[in-house]
């Protein structure tokens, strides 16, 4: 892999702006206009069609939505939900802003950048309460903190995924343009395993598992966690909010039916995530059956790790924590990349998020006896098979 000091951070905002200007950038099945402004009718009459845009391909990162669909929770709320897969060329918040879908899943920093470029979107439920991003290295590199990245070859995906990394390096007193060699990383761990990257970006629920599924050529056996060090941005204090449900800002203000649909959609989705929490193996099977290309053990690992990002949720799943929001905004405003750019240039306005709809959804769920905090949640132990099979 060619080494470079250039990242995609500066390109992200420009790419987002360009994407917002496009009307033909949509995934398959999302070309038709959404119809969530029609009123749902619960158990009788026609269901309200709703399109949800994922930010990546089918996998257990989105298990709660697939579970809600499979278990009939959306239908119970009078919704006919279509889940639209994401991909490398799909910007979920753009799909939402241009009217191709009714709701979208997106990381908060990326969505804030899109809002600054004109996307009328609002965070209505913060599903992931913690960050799942790691910087992974082999033990012999002795990289256990952001400060230890100095002088190392540091991989990042770019495209809006690198904000926590730059914030962590900046907080540690490093200049990303001078103190490390930045490597444009592909969405896999091949360059890391080949030795071209000292510390690679990985999601705890995906790429990190890929390492543990790989065979160590020195032993002929799979790698274990003891072979690696991880830098966790939650520990480093530069974690940013990730997967959230975003809705159309203007419709939230003017369309009563859409307001009602938003509460119903959040309610059923959180109920789906509660199902995933309590039934991880069954949730894995639902995702695999939905068409995931990843293996059984990999998907169970992913289900378990995603559960850890959601549960426990002391204030209720989906509630937007003010402290976590403020930290995300502060990093987005104040952290510069190697080209001197920040994620956003001004503080988001009051329409950037609201807890109004998730609060109503949680109240209804609690009245129905659904555990929305998961205070007794305990993760399971997952054994990864070679290749994730």
PDB file of C-alpha atoms in Angstrom, residues 177-295:
ATOM      1  CA  UNK A 177       0.506  16.287   9.469  1.00  0.00           C
ATOM      2  CA  UNK A 178       3.991  15.911  10.939  1.00  0.00           C
ATOM      3  CA  UNK A 179       4.171  13.415  13.773  1.00  0.00           C
ATOM      4  CA  UNK A 180       2.711  10.331  12.080  1.00  0.00           C
ATOM      5  CA  UNK A 181       2.652   8.845   8.605  1.00  0.00           C
ATOM      6  CA  UNK A 182      -0.974   8.644   7.582  1.00  0.00           C
ATOM      7  CA  UNK A 183      -2.019   5.725   5.411  1.00  0.00           C
ATOM      8  CA  UNK A 184      -5.212   5.629   3.378  1.00  0.00           C
ATOM      9  CA  UNK A 185      -6.640   2.341   4.612  1.00  0.00           C
ATOM     10  CA  UNK A 186      -8.994   0.110   2.678  1.00  0.00           C
ATOM     11  CA  UNK A 187     -12.105  -1.271   4.400  1.00  0.00           C
ATOM     12  CA  UNK A 188     -10.253  -4.402   5.469  1.00  0.00           C
ATOM     13  CA  UNK A 189      -7.228  -5.407   7.544  1.00  0.00           C
ATOM     14  CA  UNK A 190      -5.013  -6.762   4.751  1.00  0.00           C
ATOM     15  CA  UNK A 191      -2.462  -3.928   4.800  1.00  0.00           C
ATOM     16  CA  UNK A 192      -2.219  -4.173   8.582  1.00  0.00           C
ATOM     17  CA  UNK A 193      -1.587  -7.926   8.487  1.00  0.00           C
ATOM     18  CA  UNK A 194       0.991  -7.374   5.741  1.00  0.00           C
ATOM     19  CA  UNK A 195       2.890  -4.914   7.948  1.00  0.00           C
ATOM     20  CA  UNK A 196       2.183  -1.824   5.857  1.00  0.00           C
ATOM     21  CA  UNK A 197       0.303  -0.197   8.771  1.00  0.00           C
ATOM     22  CA  UNK A 198       1.430  -0.058  12.394  1.00  0.00           C
ATOM     23  CA  UNK A 199      -1.941   0.960  13.850  1.00  0.00           C
ATOM     24  CA  UNK A 200      -5.075   0.299  11.818  1.00  0.00           C
ATOM     25  CA  UNK A 201      -8.596   1.612  12.171  1.00  0.00           C
ATOM     26  CA  UNK A 202     -11.148  -1.050  13.097  1.00  0.00           C
ATOM     27  CA  UNK A 203     -14.683  -1.273  14.372  1.00  0.00           C
ATOM     28  CA  UNK A 204     -14.833  -3.490  17.434  1.00  0.00           C
ATOM     29  CA  UNK A 205     -17.789  -5.320  15.915  1.00  0.00           C
ATOM     30  CA  UNK A 206     -16.290  -5.910  12.469  1.00  0.00           C
ATOM     31  CA  UNK A 207     -12.657  -5.396  11.446  1.00  0.00           C
ATOM     32  CA  UNK A 208     -11.297  -6.305  14.876  1.00  0.00           C
ATOM     33  CA  UNK A 209     -13.155  -9.608  14.580  1.00  0.00           C
ATOM     34  CA  UNK A 210     -11.569 -10.111  11.158  1.00  0.00           C
ATOM     35  CA  UNK A 211      -8.174 -10.130  12.870  1.00  0.00           C
ATOM     36  CA  UNK A 212      -9.275 -12.719  15.412  1.00  0.00           C
ATOM     37  CA  UNK A 213     -10.625 -14.865  12.570  1.00  0.00           C
ATOM     38  CA  UNK A 214      -7.304 -14.767  10.696  1.00  0.00           C
ATOM     39  CA  UNK A 215      -4.584 -17.383  11.019  1.00  0.00           C
ATOM     40  CA  UNK A 216      -1.270 -16.386  12.585  1.00  0.00           C
ATOM     41  CA  UNK A 217       1.395 -17.654  10.149  1.00  0.00           C
ATOM     42  CA  UNK A 218       3.864 -18.016  13.010  1.00  0.00           C
ATOM     43  CA  UNK A 219       1.681 -20.493  14.916  1.00  0.00           C
ATOM     44  CA  UNK A 220      -0.718 -21.853  12.328  1.00  0.00           C
ATOM     45  CA  UNK A 221      -3.551 -20.979  14.691  1.00  0.00           C
ATOM     46  CA  UNK A 222      -5.976 -18.053  14.833  1.00  0.00           C
ATOM     47  CA  UNK A 223      -4.824 -14.805  16.355  1.00  0.00           C
ATOM     48  CA  UNK A 224      -6.097 -14.013  19.841  1.00  0.00           C
ATOM     49  CA  UNK A 225      -6.723 -10.741  21.651  1.00  0.00           C
ATOM     50  CA  UNK A 226      -3.366 -11.245  23.385  1.00  0.00           C
ATOM     51  CA  UNK A 227      -1.633 -10.637  20.059  1.00  0.00           C
ATOM     52  CA  UNK A 228      -2.904  -7.052  19.820  1.00  0.00           C
ATOM     53  CA  UNK A 229      -3.166  -3.728  21.592  1.00  0.00           C
ATOM     54  CA  UNK A 230      -6.117  -1.419  21.050  1.00  0.00           C
ATOM     55  CA  UNK A 231      -6.565   2.315  21.506  1.00  0.00           C
ATOM     56  CA  UNK A 232     -10.188   2.875  22.517  1.00  0.00           C
ATOM     57  CA  UNK A 233     -11.473   6.419  21.931  1.00  0.00           C
ATOM     58  CA  UNK A 234     -13.984   6.011  24.752  1.00  0.00           C
ATOM     59  CA  UNK A 235     -11.006   5.624  27.089  1.00  0.00           C
ATOM     60  CA  UNK A 236      -8.975   8.354  25.380  1.00  0.00           C
ATOM     61  CA  UNK A 237     -11.827  10.829  25.813  1.00  0.00           C
ATOM     62  CA  UNK A 238     -12.370  11.607  22.127  1.00  0.00           C
ATOM     63  CA  UNK A 239     -15.270   9.273  21.389  1.00  0.00           C
ATOM     64  CA  UNK A 240     -17.949  10.691  19.114  1.00  0.00           C
ATOM     65  CA  UNK A 241     -21.561   9.616  18.772  1.00  0.00           C
ATOM     66  CA  UNK A 242     -22.126   7.117  15.997  1.00  0.00           C
ATOM     67  CA  UNK A 243     -25.227   5.272  14.758  1.00  0.00           C
ATOM     68  CA  UNK A 244     -28.332   7.432  15.176  1.00  0.00           C
ATOM     69  CA  UNK A 245     -31.763   7.563  13.552  1.00  0.00           C
ATOM     70  CA  UNK A 246     -32.154  10.772  11.527  1.00  0.00           C
ATOM     71  CA  UNK A 247     -35.443  12.245  10.339  1.00  0.00           C
ATOM     72  CA  UNK A 248     -36.489  15.025   7.960  1.00  0.00           C
ATOM     73  CA  UNK A 249     -36.387  18.348   9.839  1.00  0.00           C
ATOM     74  CA  UNK A 250     -39.040  20.174   7.828  1.00  0.00           C
ATOM     75  CA  UNK A 251     -41.509  17.287   8.029  1.00  0.00           C
ATOM     76  CA  UNK A 252     -41.009  17.059  11.780  1.00  0.00           C
ATOM     77  CA  UNK A 253     -42.111  20.683  11.994  1.00  0.00           C
ATOM     78  CA  UNK A 254     -45.029  20.608   9.591  1.00  0.00           C
ATOM     79  CA  UNK A 255     -46.367  17.068   9.102  1.00  0.00           C
ATOM     80  CA  UNK A 256     -48.382  15.650  12.014  1.00  0.00           C
ATOM     81  CA  UNK A 257     -48.607  12.216  10.394  1.00  0.00           C
ATOM     82  CA  UNK A 258     -44.820  12.132   9.992  1.00  0.00           C
ATOM     83  CA  UNK A 259     -44.420  13.142  13.639  1.00  0.00           C
ATOM     84  CA  UNK A 260     -46.637  10.254  14.697  1.00  0.00           C
ATOM     85  CA  UNK A 261     -44.836   7.867  12.339  1.00  0.00           C
ATOM     86  CA  UNK A 262     -41.502   8.920  13.815  1.00  0.00           C
ATOM     87  CA  UNK A 263     -42.613   7.934  17.312  1.00  0.00           C
ATOM     88  CA  UNK A 264     -43.922   4.605  16.023  1.00  0.00           C
ATOM     89  CA  UNK A 265     -40.775   3.890  14.031  1.00  0.00           C
ATOM     90  CA  UNK A 266     -38.475   4.651  16.978  1.00  0.00           C
ATOM     91  CA  UNK A 267     -40.649   2.614  19.320  1.00  0.00           C
ATOM     92  CA  UNK A 268     -40.618  -0.489  17.125  1.00  0.00           C
ATOM     93  CA  UNK A 269     -36.886  -0.100  16.424  1.00  0.00           C
ATOM     94  CA  UNK A 270     -35.981   0.079  20.114  1.00  0.00           C
ATOM     95  CA  UNK A 271     -38.198  -2.935  20.756  1.00  0.00           C
ATOM     96  CA  UNK A 272     -36.204  -4.664  18.029  1.00  0.00           C
ATOM     97  CA  UNK A 273     -32.944  -3.792  19.774  1.00  0.00           C
ATOM     98  CA  UNK A 274     -34.347  -5.108  23.072  1.00  0.00           C
ATOM     99  CA  UNK A 275     -35.061  -8.378  21.247  1.00  0.00           C
ATOM    100  CA  UNK A 276     -31.465  -8.455  19.967  1.00  0.00           C
ATOM    101  CA  UNK A 277     -30.194  -7.838  23.501  1.00  0.00           C
ATOM    102  CA  UNK A 278     -32.201 -10.722  24.927  1.00  0.00           C
ATOM    103  CA  UNK A 279     -31.887 -13.117  21.957  1.00  0.00           C
ATOM    104  CA  UNK A 280     -28.436 -12.623  20.362  1.00  0.00           C
ATOM    105  CA  UNK A 281     -28.307 -15.997  18.613  1.00  0.00           C
ATOM    106  CA  UNK A 282     -31.796 -15.620  17.156  1.00  0.00           C
ATOM    107  CA  UNK A 283     -30.958 -12.058  16.104  1.00  0.00           C
ATOM    108  CA  UNK A 284     -27.833 -13.349  14.376  1.00  0.00           C
ATOM    109  CA  UNK A 285     -29.932 -15.835  12.458  1.00  0.00           C
ATOM    110  CA  UNK A 286     -32.339 -13.083  11.380  1.00  0.00           C
ATOM    111  CA  UNK A 287     -29.484 -11.010   9.951  1.00  0.00           C
ATOM    112  CA  UNK A 288     -27.927 -13.982   8.173  1.00  0.00           C
ATOM    113  CA  UNK A 289     -31.306 -14.859   6.667  1.00  0.00           C
ATOM    114  CA  UNK A 290     -31.709 -11.232   5.556  1.00  0.00           C
ATOM    115  CA  UNK A 291     -28.755 -11.682   3.234  1.00  0.00           C
ATOM    116  CA  UNK A 292     -25.578 -10.858   5.139  1.00  0.00           C
ATOM    117  CA  UNK A 293     -22.453 -12.058   3.373  1.00  0.00           C
ATOM    118  CA  UNK A 294     -20.597 -12.466   6.663  1.00  0.00           C
ATOM    119  CA  UNK A 295     -20.306 -15.798   8.474  1.00  0.00           C
TER     120      UNK A 295
END
